PDB file of C-alpha atoms in Angstrom:
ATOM      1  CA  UNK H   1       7.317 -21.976  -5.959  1.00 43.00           C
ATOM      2  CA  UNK H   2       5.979 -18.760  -5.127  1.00 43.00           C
ATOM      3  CA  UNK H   3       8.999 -16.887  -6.598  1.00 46.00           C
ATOM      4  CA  UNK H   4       8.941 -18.829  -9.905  1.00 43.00           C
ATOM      5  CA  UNK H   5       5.193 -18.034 -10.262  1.00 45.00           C
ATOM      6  CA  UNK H   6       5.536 -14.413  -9.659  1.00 42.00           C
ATOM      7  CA  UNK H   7       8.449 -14.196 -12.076  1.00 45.00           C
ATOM      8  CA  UNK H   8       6.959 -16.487 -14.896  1.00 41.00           C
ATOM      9  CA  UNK H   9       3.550 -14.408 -14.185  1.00 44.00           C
ATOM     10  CA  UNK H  10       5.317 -10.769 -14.716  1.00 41.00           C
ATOM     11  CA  UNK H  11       7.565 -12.729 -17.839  1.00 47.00           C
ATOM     12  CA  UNK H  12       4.035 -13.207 -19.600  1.00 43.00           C
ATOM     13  CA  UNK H  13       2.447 -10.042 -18.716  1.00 44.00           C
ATOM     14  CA  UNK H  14       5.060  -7.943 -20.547  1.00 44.00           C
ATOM     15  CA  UNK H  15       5.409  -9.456 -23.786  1.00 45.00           C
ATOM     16  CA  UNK H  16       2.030 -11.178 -24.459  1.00 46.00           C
ATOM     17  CA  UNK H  17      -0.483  -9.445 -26.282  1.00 43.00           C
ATOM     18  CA  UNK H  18      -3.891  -7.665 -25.118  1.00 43.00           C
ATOM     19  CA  UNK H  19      -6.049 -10.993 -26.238  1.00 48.00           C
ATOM     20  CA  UNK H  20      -3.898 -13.411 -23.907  1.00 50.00           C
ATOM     21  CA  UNK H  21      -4.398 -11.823 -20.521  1.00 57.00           C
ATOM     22  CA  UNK H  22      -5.957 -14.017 -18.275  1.00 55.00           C
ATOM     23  CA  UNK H  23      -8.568 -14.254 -15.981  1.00 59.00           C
ATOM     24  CA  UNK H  24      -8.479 -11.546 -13.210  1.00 64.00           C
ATOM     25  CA  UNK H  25      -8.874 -14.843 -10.724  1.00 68.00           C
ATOM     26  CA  UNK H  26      -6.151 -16.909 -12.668  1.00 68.00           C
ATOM     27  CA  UNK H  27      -2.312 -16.262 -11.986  1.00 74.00           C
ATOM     28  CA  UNK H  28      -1.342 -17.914 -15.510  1.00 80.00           C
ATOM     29  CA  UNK H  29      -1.483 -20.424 -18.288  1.00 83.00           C
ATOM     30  CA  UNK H  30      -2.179 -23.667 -17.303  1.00 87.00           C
ATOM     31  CA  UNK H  31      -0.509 -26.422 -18.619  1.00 90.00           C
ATOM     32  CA  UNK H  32      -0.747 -30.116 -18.394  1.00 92.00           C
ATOM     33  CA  UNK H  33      -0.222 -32.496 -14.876  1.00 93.00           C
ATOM     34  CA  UNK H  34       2.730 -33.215 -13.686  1.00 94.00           C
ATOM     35  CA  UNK H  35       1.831 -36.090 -12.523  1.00 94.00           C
ATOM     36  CA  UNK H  36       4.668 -39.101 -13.163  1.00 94.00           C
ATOM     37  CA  UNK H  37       7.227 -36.146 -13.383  1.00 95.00           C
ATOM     38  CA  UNK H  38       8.615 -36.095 -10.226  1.00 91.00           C
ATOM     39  CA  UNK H  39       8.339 -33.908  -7.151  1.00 88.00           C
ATOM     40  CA  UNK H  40       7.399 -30.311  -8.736  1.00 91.00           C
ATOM     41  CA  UNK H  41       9.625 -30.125 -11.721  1.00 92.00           C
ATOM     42  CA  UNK H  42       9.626 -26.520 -11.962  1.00 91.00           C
ATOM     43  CA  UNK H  43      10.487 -25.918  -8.073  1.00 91.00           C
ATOM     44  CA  UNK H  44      14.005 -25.009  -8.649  1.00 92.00           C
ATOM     45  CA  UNK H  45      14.358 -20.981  -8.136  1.00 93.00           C
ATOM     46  CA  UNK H  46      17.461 -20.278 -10.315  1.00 95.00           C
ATOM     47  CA  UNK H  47      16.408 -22.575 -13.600  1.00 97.00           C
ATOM     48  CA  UNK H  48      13.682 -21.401 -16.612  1.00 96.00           C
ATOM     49  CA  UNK H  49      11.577 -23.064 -18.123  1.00 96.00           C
ATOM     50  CA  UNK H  50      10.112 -20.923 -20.313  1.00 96.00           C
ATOM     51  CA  UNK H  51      11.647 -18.750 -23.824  1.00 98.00           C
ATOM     52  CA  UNK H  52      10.591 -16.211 -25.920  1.00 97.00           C
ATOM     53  CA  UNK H  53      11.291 -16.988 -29.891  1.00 98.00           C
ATOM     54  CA  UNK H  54       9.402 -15.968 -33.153  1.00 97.00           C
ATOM     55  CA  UNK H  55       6.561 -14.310 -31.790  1.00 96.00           C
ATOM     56  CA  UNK H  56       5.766 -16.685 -28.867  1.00 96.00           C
ATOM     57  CA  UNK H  57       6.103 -18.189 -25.447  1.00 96.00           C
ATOM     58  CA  UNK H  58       7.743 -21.579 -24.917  1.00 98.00           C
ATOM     59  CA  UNK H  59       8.460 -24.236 -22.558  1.00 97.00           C
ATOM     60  CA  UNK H  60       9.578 -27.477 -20.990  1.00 97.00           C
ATOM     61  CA  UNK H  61       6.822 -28.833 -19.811  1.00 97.00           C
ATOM     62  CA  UNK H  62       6.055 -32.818 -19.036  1.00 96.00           C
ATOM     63  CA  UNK H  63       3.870 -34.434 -20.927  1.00 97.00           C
ATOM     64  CA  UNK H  64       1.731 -37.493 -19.308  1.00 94.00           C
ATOM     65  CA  UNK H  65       0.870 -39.128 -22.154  1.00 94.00           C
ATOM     66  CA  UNK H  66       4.338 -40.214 -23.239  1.00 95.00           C
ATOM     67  CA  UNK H  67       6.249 -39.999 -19.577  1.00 96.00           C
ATOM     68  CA  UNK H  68       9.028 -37.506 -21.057  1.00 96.00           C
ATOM     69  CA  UNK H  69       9.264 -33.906 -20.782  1.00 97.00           C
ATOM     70  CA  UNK H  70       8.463 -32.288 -24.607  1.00 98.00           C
ATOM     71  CA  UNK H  71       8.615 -28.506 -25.936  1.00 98.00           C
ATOM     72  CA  UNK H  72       5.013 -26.957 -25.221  1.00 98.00           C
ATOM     73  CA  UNK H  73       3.809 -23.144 -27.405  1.00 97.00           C
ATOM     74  CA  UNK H  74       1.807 -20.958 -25.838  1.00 96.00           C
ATOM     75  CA  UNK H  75      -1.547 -20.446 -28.031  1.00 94.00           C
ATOM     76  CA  UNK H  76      -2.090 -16.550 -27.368  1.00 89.00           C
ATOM     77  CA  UNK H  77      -5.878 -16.621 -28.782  1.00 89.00           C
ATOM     78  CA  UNK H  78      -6.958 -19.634 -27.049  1.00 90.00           C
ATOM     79  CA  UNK H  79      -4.672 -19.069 -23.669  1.00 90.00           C
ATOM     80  CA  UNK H  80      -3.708 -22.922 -24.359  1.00 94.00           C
ATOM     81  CA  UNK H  81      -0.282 -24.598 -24.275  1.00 96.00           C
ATOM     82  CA  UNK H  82      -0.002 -26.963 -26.847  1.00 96.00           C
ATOM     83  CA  UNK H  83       2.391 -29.805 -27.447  1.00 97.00           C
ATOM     84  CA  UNK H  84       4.695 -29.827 -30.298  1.00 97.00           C
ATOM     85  CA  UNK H  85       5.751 -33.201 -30.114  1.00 97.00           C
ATOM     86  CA  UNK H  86       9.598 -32.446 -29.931  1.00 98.00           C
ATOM     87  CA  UNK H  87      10.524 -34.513 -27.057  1.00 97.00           C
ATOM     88  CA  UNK H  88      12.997 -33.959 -24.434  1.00 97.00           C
ATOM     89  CA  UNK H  89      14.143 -36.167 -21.324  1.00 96.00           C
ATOM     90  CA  UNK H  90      12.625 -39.086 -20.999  1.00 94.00           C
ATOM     91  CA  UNK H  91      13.538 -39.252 -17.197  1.00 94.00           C
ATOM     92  CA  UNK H  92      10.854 -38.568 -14.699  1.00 94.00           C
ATOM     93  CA  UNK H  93      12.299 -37.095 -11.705  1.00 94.00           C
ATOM     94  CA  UNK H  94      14.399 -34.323 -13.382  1.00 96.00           C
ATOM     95  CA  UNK H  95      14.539 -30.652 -13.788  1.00 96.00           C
ATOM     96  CA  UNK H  96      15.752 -28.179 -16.486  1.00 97.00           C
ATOM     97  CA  UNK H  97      17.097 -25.288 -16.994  1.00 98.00           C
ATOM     98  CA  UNK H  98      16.710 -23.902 -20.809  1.00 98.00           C
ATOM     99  CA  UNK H  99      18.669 -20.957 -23.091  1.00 98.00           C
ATOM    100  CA  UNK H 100      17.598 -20.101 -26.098  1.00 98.00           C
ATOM    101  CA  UNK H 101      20.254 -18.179 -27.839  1.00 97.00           C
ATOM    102  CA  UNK H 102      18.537 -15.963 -30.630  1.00 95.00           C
ATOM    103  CA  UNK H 103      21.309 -15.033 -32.805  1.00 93.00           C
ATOM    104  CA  UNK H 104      22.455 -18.706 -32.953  1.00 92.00           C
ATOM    105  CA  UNK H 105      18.896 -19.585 -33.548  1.00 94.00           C
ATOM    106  CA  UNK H 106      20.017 -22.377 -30.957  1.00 97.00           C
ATOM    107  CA  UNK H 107      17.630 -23.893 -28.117  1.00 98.00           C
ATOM    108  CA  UNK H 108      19.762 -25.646 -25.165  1.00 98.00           C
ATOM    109  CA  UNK H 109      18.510 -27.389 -22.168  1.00 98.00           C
ATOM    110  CA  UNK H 110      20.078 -28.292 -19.602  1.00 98.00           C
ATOM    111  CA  UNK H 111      18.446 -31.297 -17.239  1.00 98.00           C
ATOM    112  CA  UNK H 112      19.461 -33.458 -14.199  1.00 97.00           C
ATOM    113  CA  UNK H 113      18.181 -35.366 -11.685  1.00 95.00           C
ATOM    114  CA  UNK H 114      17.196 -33.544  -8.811  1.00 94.00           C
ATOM    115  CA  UNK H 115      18.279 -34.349  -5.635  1.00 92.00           C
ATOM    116  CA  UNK H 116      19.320 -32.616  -2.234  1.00 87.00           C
ATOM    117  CA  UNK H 117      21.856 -34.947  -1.794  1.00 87.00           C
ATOM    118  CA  UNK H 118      24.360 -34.837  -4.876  1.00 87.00           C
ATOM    119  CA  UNK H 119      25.968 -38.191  -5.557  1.00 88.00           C
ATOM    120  CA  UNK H 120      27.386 -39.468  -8.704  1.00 92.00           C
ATOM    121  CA  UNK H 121      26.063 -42.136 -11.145  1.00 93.00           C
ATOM    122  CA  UNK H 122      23.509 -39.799 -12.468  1.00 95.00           C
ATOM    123  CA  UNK H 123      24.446 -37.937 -16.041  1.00 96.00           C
ATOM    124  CA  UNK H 124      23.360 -34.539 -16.123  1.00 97.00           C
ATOM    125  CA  UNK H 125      22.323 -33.508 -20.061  1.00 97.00           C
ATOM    126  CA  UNK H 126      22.703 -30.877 -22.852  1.00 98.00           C
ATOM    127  CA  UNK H 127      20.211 -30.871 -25.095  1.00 98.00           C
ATOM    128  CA  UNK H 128      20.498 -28.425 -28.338  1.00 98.00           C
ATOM    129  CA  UNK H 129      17.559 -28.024 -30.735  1.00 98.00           C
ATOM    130  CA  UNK H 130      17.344 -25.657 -33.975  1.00 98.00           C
ATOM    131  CA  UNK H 131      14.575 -24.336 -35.102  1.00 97.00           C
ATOM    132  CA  UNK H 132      12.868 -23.832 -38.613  1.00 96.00           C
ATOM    133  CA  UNK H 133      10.445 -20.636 -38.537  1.00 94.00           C
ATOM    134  CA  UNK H 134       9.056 -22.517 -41.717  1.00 94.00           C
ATOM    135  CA  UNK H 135       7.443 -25.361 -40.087  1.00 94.00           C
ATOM    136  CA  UNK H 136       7.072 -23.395 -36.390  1.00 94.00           C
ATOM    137  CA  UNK H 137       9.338 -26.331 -35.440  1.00 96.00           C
ATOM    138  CA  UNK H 138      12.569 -27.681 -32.985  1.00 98.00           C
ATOM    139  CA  UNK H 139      14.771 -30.230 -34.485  1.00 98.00           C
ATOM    140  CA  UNK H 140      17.171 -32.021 -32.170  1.00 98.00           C
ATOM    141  CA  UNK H 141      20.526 -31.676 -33.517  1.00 97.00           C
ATOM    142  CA  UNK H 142      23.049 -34.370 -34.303  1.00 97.00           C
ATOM    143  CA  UNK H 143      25.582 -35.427 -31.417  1.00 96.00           C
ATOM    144  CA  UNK H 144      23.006 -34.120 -28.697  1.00 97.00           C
ATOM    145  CA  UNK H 145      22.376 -34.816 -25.523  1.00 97.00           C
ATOM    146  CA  UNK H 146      26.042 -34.841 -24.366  1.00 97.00           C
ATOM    147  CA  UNK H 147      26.963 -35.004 -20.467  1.00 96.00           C
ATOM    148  CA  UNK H 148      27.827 -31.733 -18.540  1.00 96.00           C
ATOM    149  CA  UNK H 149      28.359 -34.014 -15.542  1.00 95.00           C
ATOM    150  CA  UNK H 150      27.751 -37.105 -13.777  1.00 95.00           C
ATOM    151  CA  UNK H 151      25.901 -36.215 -11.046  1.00 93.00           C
ATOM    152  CA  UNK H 152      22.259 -35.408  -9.702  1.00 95.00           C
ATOM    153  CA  UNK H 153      22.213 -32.016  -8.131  1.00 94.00           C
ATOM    154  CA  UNK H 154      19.584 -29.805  -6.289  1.00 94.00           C
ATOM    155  CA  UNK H 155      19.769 -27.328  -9.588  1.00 95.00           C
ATOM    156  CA  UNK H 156      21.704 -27.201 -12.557  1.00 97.00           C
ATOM    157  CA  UNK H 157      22.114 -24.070 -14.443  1.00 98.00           C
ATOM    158  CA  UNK H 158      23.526 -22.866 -18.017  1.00 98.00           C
ATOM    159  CA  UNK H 159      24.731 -19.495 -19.683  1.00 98.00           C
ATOM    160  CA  UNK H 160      26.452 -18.264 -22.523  1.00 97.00           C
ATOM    161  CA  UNK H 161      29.075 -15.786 -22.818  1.00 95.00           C
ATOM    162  CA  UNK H 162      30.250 -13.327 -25.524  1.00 95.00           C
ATOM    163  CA  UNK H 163      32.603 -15.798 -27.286  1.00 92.00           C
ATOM    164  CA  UNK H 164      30.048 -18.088 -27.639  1.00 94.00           C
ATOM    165  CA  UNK H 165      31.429 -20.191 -24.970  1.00 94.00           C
ATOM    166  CA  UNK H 166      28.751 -22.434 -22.699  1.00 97.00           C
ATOM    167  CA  UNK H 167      29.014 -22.514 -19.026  1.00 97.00           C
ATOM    168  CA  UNK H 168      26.958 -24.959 -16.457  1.00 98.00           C
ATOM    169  CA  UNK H 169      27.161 -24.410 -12.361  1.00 97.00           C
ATOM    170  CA  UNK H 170      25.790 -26.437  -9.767  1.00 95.00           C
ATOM    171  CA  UNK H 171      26.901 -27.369  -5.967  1.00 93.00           C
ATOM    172  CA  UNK H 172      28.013 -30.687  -4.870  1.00 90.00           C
ATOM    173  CA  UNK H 173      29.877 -31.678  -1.753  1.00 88.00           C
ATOM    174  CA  UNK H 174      30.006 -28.638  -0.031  1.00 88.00           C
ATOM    175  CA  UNK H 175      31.767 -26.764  -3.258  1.00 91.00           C
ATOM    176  CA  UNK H 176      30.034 -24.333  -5.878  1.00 94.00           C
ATOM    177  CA  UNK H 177      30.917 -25.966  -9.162  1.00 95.00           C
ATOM    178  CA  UNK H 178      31.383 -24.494 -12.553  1.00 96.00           C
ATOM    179  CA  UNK H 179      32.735 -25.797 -16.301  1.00 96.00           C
ATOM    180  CA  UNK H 180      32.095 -24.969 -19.384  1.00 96.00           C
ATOM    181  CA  UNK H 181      32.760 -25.887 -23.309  1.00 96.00           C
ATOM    182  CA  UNK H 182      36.053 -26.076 -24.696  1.00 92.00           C
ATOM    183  CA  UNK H 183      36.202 -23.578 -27.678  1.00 86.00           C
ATOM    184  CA  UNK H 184      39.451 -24.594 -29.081  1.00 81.00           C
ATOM    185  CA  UNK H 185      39.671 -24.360 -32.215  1.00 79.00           C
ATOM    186  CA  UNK H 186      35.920 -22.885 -32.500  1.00 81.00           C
ATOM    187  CA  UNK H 187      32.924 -23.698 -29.687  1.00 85.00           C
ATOM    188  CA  UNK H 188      31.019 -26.816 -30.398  1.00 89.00           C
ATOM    189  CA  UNK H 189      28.731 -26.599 -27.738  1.00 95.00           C
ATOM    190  CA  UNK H 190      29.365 -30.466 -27.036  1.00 94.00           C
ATOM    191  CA  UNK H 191      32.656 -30.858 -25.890  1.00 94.00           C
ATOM    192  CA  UNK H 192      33.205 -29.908 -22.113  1.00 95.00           C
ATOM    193  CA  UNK H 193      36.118 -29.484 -20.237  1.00 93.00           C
ATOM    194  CA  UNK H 194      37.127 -30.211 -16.490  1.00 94.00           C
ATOM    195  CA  UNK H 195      34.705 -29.207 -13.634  1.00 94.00           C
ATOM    196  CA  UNK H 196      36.534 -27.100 -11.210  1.00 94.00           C
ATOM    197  CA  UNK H 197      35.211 -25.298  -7.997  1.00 92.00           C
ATOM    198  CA  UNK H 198      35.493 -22.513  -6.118  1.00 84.00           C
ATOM    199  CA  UNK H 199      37.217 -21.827  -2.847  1.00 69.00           C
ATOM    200  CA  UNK H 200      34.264 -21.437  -0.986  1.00 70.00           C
ATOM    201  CA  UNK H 201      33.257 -24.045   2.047  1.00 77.00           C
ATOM    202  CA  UNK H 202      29.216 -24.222   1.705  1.00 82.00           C
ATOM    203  CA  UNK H 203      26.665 -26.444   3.246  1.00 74.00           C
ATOM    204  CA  UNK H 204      24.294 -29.092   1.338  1.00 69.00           C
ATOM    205  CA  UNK H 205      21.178 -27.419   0.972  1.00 74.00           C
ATOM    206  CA  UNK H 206      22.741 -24.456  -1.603  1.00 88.00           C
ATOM    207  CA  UNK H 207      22.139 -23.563  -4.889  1.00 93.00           C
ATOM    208  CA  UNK H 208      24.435 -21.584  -7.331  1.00 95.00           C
ATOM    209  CA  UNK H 209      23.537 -19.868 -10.404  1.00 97.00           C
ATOM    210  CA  UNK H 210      24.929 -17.840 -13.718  1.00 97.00           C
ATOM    211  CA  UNK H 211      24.002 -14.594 -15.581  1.00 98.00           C
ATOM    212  CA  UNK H 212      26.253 -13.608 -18.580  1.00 98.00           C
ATOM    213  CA  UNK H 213      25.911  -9.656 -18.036  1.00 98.00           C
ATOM    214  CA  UNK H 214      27.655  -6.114 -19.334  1.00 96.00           C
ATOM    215  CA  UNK H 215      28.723  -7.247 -22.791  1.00 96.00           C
ATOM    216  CA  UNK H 216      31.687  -9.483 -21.853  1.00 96.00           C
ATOM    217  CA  UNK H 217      31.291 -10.618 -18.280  1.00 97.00           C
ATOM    218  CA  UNK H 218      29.813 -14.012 -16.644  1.00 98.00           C
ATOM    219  CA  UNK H 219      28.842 -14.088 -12.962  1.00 97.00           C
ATOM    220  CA  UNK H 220      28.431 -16.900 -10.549  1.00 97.00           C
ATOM    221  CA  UNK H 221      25.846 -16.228  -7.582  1.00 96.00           C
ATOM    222  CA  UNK H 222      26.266 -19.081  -4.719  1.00 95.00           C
ATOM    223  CA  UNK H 223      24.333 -18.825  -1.367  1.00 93.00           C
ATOM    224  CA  UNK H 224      25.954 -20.024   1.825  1.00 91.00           C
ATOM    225  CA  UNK H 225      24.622 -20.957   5.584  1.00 90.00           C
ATOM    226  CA  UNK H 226      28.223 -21.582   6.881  1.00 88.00           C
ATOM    227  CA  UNK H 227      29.104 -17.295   7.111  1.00 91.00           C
ATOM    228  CA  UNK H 228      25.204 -16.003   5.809  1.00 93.00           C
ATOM    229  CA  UNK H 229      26.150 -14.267   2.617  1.00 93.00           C
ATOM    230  CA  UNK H 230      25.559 -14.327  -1.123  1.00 95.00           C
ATOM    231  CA  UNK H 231      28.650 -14.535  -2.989  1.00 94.00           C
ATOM    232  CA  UNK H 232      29.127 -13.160  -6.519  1.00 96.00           C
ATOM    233  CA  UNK H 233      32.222 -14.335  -8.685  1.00 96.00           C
ATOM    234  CA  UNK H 234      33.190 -12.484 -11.577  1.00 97.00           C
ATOM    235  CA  UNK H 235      34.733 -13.750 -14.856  1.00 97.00           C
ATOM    236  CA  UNK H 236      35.875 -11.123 -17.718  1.00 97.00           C
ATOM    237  CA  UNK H 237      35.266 -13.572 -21.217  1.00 95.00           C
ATOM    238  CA  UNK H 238      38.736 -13.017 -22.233  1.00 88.00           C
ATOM    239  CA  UNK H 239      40.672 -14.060 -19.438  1.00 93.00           C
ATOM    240  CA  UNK H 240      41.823 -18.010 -18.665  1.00 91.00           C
ATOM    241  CA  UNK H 241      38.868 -19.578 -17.773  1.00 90.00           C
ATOM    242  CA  UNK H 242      39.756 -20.157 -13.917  1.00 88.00           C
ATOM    243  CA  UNK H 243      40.308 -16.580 -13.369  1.00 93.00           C
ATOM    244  CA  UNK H 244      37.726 -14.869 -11.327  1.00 95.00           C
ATOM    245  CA  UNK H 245      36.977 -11.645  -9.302  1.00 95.00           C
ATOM    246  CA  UNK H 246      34.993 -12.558  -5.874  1.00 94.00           C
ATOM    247  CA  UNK H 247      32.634 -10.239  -4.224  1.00 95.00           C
ATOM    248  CA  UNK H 248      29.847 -10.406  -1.418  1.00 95.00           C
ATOM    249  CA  UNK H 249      26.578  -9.335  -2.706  1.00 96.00           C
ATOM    250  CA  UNK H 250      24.661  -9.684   0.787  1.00 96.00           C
ATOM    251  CA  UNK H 251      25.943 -10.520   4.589  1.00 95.00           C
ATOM    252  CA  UNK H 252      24.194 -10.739   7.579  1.00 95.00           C
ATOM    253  CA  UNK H 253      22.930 -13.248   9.996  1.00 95.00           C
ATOM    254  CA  UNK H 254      20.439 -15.298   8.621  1.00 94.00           C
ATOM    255  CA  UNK H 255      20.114 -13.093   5.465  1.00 94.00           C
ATOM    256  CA  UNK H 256      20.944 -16.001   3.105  1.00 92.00           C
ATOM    257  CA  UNK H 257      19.079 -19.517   1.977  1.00 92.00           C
ATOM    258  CA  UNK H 258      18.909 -21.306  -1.447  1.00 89.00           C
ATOM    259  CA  UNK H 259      16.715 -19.421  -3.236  1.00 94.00           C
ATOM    260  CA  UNK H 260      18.098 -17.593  -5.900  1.00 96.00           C
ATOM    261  CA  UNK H 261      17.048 -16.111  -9.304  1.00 97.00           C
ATOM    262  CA  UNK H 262      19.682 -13.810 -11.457  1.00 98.00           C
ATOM    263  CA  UNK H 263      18.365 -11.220 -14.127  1.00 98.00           C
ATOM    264  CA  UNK H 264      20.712  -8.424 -16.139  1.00 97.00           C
ATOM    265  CA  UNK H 265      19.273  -4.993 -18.387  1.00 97.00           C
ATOM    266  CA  UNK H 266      21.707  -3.446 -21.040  1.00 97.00           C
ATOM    267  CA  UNK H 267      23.020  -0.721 -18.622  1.00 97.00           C
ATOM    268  CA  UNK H 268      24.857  -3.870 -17.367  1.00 97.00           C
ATOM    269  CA  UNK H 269      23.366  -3.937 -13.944  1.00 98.00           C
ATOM    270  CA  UNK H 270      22.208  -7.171 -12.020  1.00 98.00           C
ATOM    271  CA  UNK H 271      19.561  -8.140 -10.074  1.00 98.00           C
ATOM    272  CA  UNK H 272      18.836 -10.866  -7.608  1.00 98.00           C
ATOM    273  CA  UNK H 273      15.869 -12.113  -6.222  1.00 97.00           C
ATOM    274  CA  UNK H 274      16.827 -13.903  -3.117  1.00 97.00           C
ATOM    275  CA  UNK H 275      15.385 -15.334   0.035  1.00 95.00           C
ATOM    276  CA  UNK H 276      16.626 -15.172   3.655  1.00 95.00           C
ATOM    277  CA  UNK H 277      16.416 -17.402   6.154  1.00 94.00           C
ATOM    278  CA  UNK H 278      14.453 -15.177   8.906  1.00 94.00           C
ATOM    279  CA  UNK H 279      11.461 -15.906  10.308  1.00 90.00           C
ATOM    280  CA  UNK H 280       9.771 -13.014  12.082  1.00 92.00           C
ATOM    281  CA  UNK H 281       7.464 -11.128  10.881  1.00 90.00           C
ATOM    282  CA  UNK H 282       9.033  -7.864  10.883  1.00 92.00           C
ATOM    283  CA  UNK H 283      12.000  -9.095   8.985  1.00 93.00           C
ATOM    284  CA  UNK H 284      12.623  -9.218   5.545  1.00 93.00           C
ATOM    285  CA  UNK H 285      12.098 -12.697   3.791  1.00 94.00           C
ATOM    286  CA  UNK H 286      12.326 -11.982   0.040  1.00 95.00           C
ATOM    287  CA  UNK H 287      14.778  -9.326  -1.324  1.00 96.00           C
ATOM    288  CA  UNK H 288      15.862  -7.735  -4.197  1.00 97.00           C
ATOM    289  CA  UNK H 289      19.865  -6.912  -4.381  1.00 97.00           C
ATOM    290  CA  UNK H 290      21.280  -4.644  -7.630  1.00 98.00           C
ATOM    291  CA  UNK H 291      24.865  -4.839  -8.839  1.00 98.00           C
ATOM    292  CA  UNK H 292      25.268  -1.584 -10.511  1.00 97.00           C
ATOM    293  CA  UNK H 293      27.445  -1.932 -13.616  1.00 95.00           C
ATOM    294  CA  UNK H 294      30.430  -0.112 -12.202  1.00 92.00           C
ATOM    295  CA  UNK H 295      30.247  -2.511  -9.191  1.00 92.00           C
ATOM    296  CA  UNK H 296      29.022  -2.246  -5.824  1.00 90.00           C
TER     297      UNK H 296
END
C-alpha cells in the first residue's frame, strides 16, 4: 500500500496545479470509505486506478452509497473527489486496473475478483467508456463489459499496443498468463482470443504485469519465488502474437516478491518498482530496475 501511495502521491504532484497541493501533514486527496468494497481495493501494486484526461485527475473509486465502484473527478479548487455517477462494477470484493487511451478518446477498465487463490467460476471484466468533453461526462459503450477470463486472480492487468490491439495478464496455477483482442479484420476491443501462458514454473503468491513501451513493443514483467528473479518477456507488435523474447531483469536470492509496478518515458526505457523478499536491515527492500531502450 505504501508503494501505491507514494506513486499516486508523486502522479498528483506533477501535473496538478499550484491551488491543489495539499496539506504539508496530508499525503493526498481523500476520497470516500471503502467500506463494503472488499479488503483494500486499491492494494494491488501493478493496477491504476487513477487517469489523467481533459484537464483533470480521475478514478475508480467505490462508492458506499450505491455498493458499486463509480468514476470519481478530482475538484482541483476544493481538493474534493466528486462522484460522477457513471457506475462501474457492481461487485464488492474486486479490483481494477484502468487505461485510458487518449487518442481513442476510450476509457477501459479492467476488474476481477481478487483472490490469492485463482480458481475459476469468477468472470473477470472489460469495461469501455467514451467520453463527451461537452457534458465533462463517461458513457458506457454498447456491447461492454465483455469477459477477459473466467477466473478471480490476485491482479489483473491491461495494455495497449501500437496496432491498437488490447492485452490482459494475470497468474493462475503456477503459470504467468497473457491474451489479448483479436484484431482481425479491425480491433474491436471486445472480442478476445485464447489465453495462453508462458513457460515459466512460478509459485501462487505472484503477480505479473504489462507496459506497452518504445513505439512498437509490449512487455510482460512476472515475479517468481521458485529461482528469485524478475522475468521480462518481450513482444515486437508485428510479430504472431505468441512470439516473445525472454530476459531476466533481476536475480538473486531472495531479491524477488509480488510487488511490482511498470512505468516507460519516450527514450523507450523501462522502469520497475519492485520489492524483495529480504528482511534485514541492511538489505535492500524496495528497488528500482531500468531497461535501457537498447536492452540490458
Amino acid at each position: 500500500m505504501l508503494c501505491l501511495a507514494l506513486l499516486v502521491a508523486l502522479a498528483v504532484a506533477a501535473l496538478a496545479p499550484a491551488a491543489a497541493k495539499a496539506a504539508p501533514e496530508d499525503v493526498g486527496f481523500e476520497g470516500p470509505s471503502s467500506s463494503g468494497s472488499g479488503s483494500a481495493p486499491t492494494g494491488s501494486k501493478p493496477e491504476s486506478k487513477l487517469w489523467w484526461n481533459d484537464g483533470s485527475w480521475w478514478a475508480s473509486m467505490w462508492h458506499p452509497g450505491s455498493a458499486e465502484f463509480r468514476i470519481f473527478k478530482l475538484e482541483q479548487g476544493s481538493q474534493t473527489w466528486t462522484d460522477t455517477g457513471v457506475a462501474l462494477d457492481d461487485r464488492p470484493g474486486t479490483r481494477a486496473d484502468v487505461l485510458w487511451d487518449g487518442a481513442a478518446e476510450k476509457l477501459y477498465v479492467a476488474s476481477h475478483r481478487f483472490s490469492e487463490s485463482p480458481e475459476s467460476g469468477f468472470p473477470s471484466r472489460l469495461y469501455r467508456f467514451s467520453y463527451d468533453a461537452g457534458t465533462d461526462r463517461y458513457r458506457r459503450d454498447s456491447g461492454f463489459p465483455v469477459e477477459i477470463n473466467d477466473f478471480r486472480t490476485e491482479t489483473l492487468v491491461i495494455e495497449k499496443d501500437s496496432s491498437g490491439q488490447l492485452w490482459a495478464t494475470w497468474v493462475q496455477g503456477g503459470k504467468v498468463w497473457v491474451n489479448r483482442t483479436i484484431c482481425t479484420p479491425s480491433c474491436n476491443d471486445a472480442s478476445w482470443a485464447t489465453a495462453f501462458s508462458f513457460d515459466a514454473e512460478v509459485t501462487s503468491d505472484v503477480i505479473s504485469s504489462l507496459i506497452a513501451f518504445g513505439g512498437n513493443r509490449l512487455g510482460v514483467m512476472w515475479s517468481n519465488q521458485n529461482n528469485w528473479t524478475f522475468g521480462f518477456a518481450i513482444h515486437t507488435d508485428s510479430q504472431a502474437d505468441e512470439v516473445w523474447s525472454l530476459e531476466t531483469a533481476l536475480s538473486g536470492t531472495q531479491l524477488s516478491d509480488d510487488h511490482i509496478n511498470l512505468k516507460k518515458d519516450s527514450a523507450g526505457r523501462v522502469y520497475a518498482a519492485v520489492k524483495t523478499s529480504k528482511s534485514s536491515s541492511t538489505d535492500p527492500l524496495t528497488m528500482l530496475l531500468v531497461r535501457q531502450a537498447g536492452g540490458g
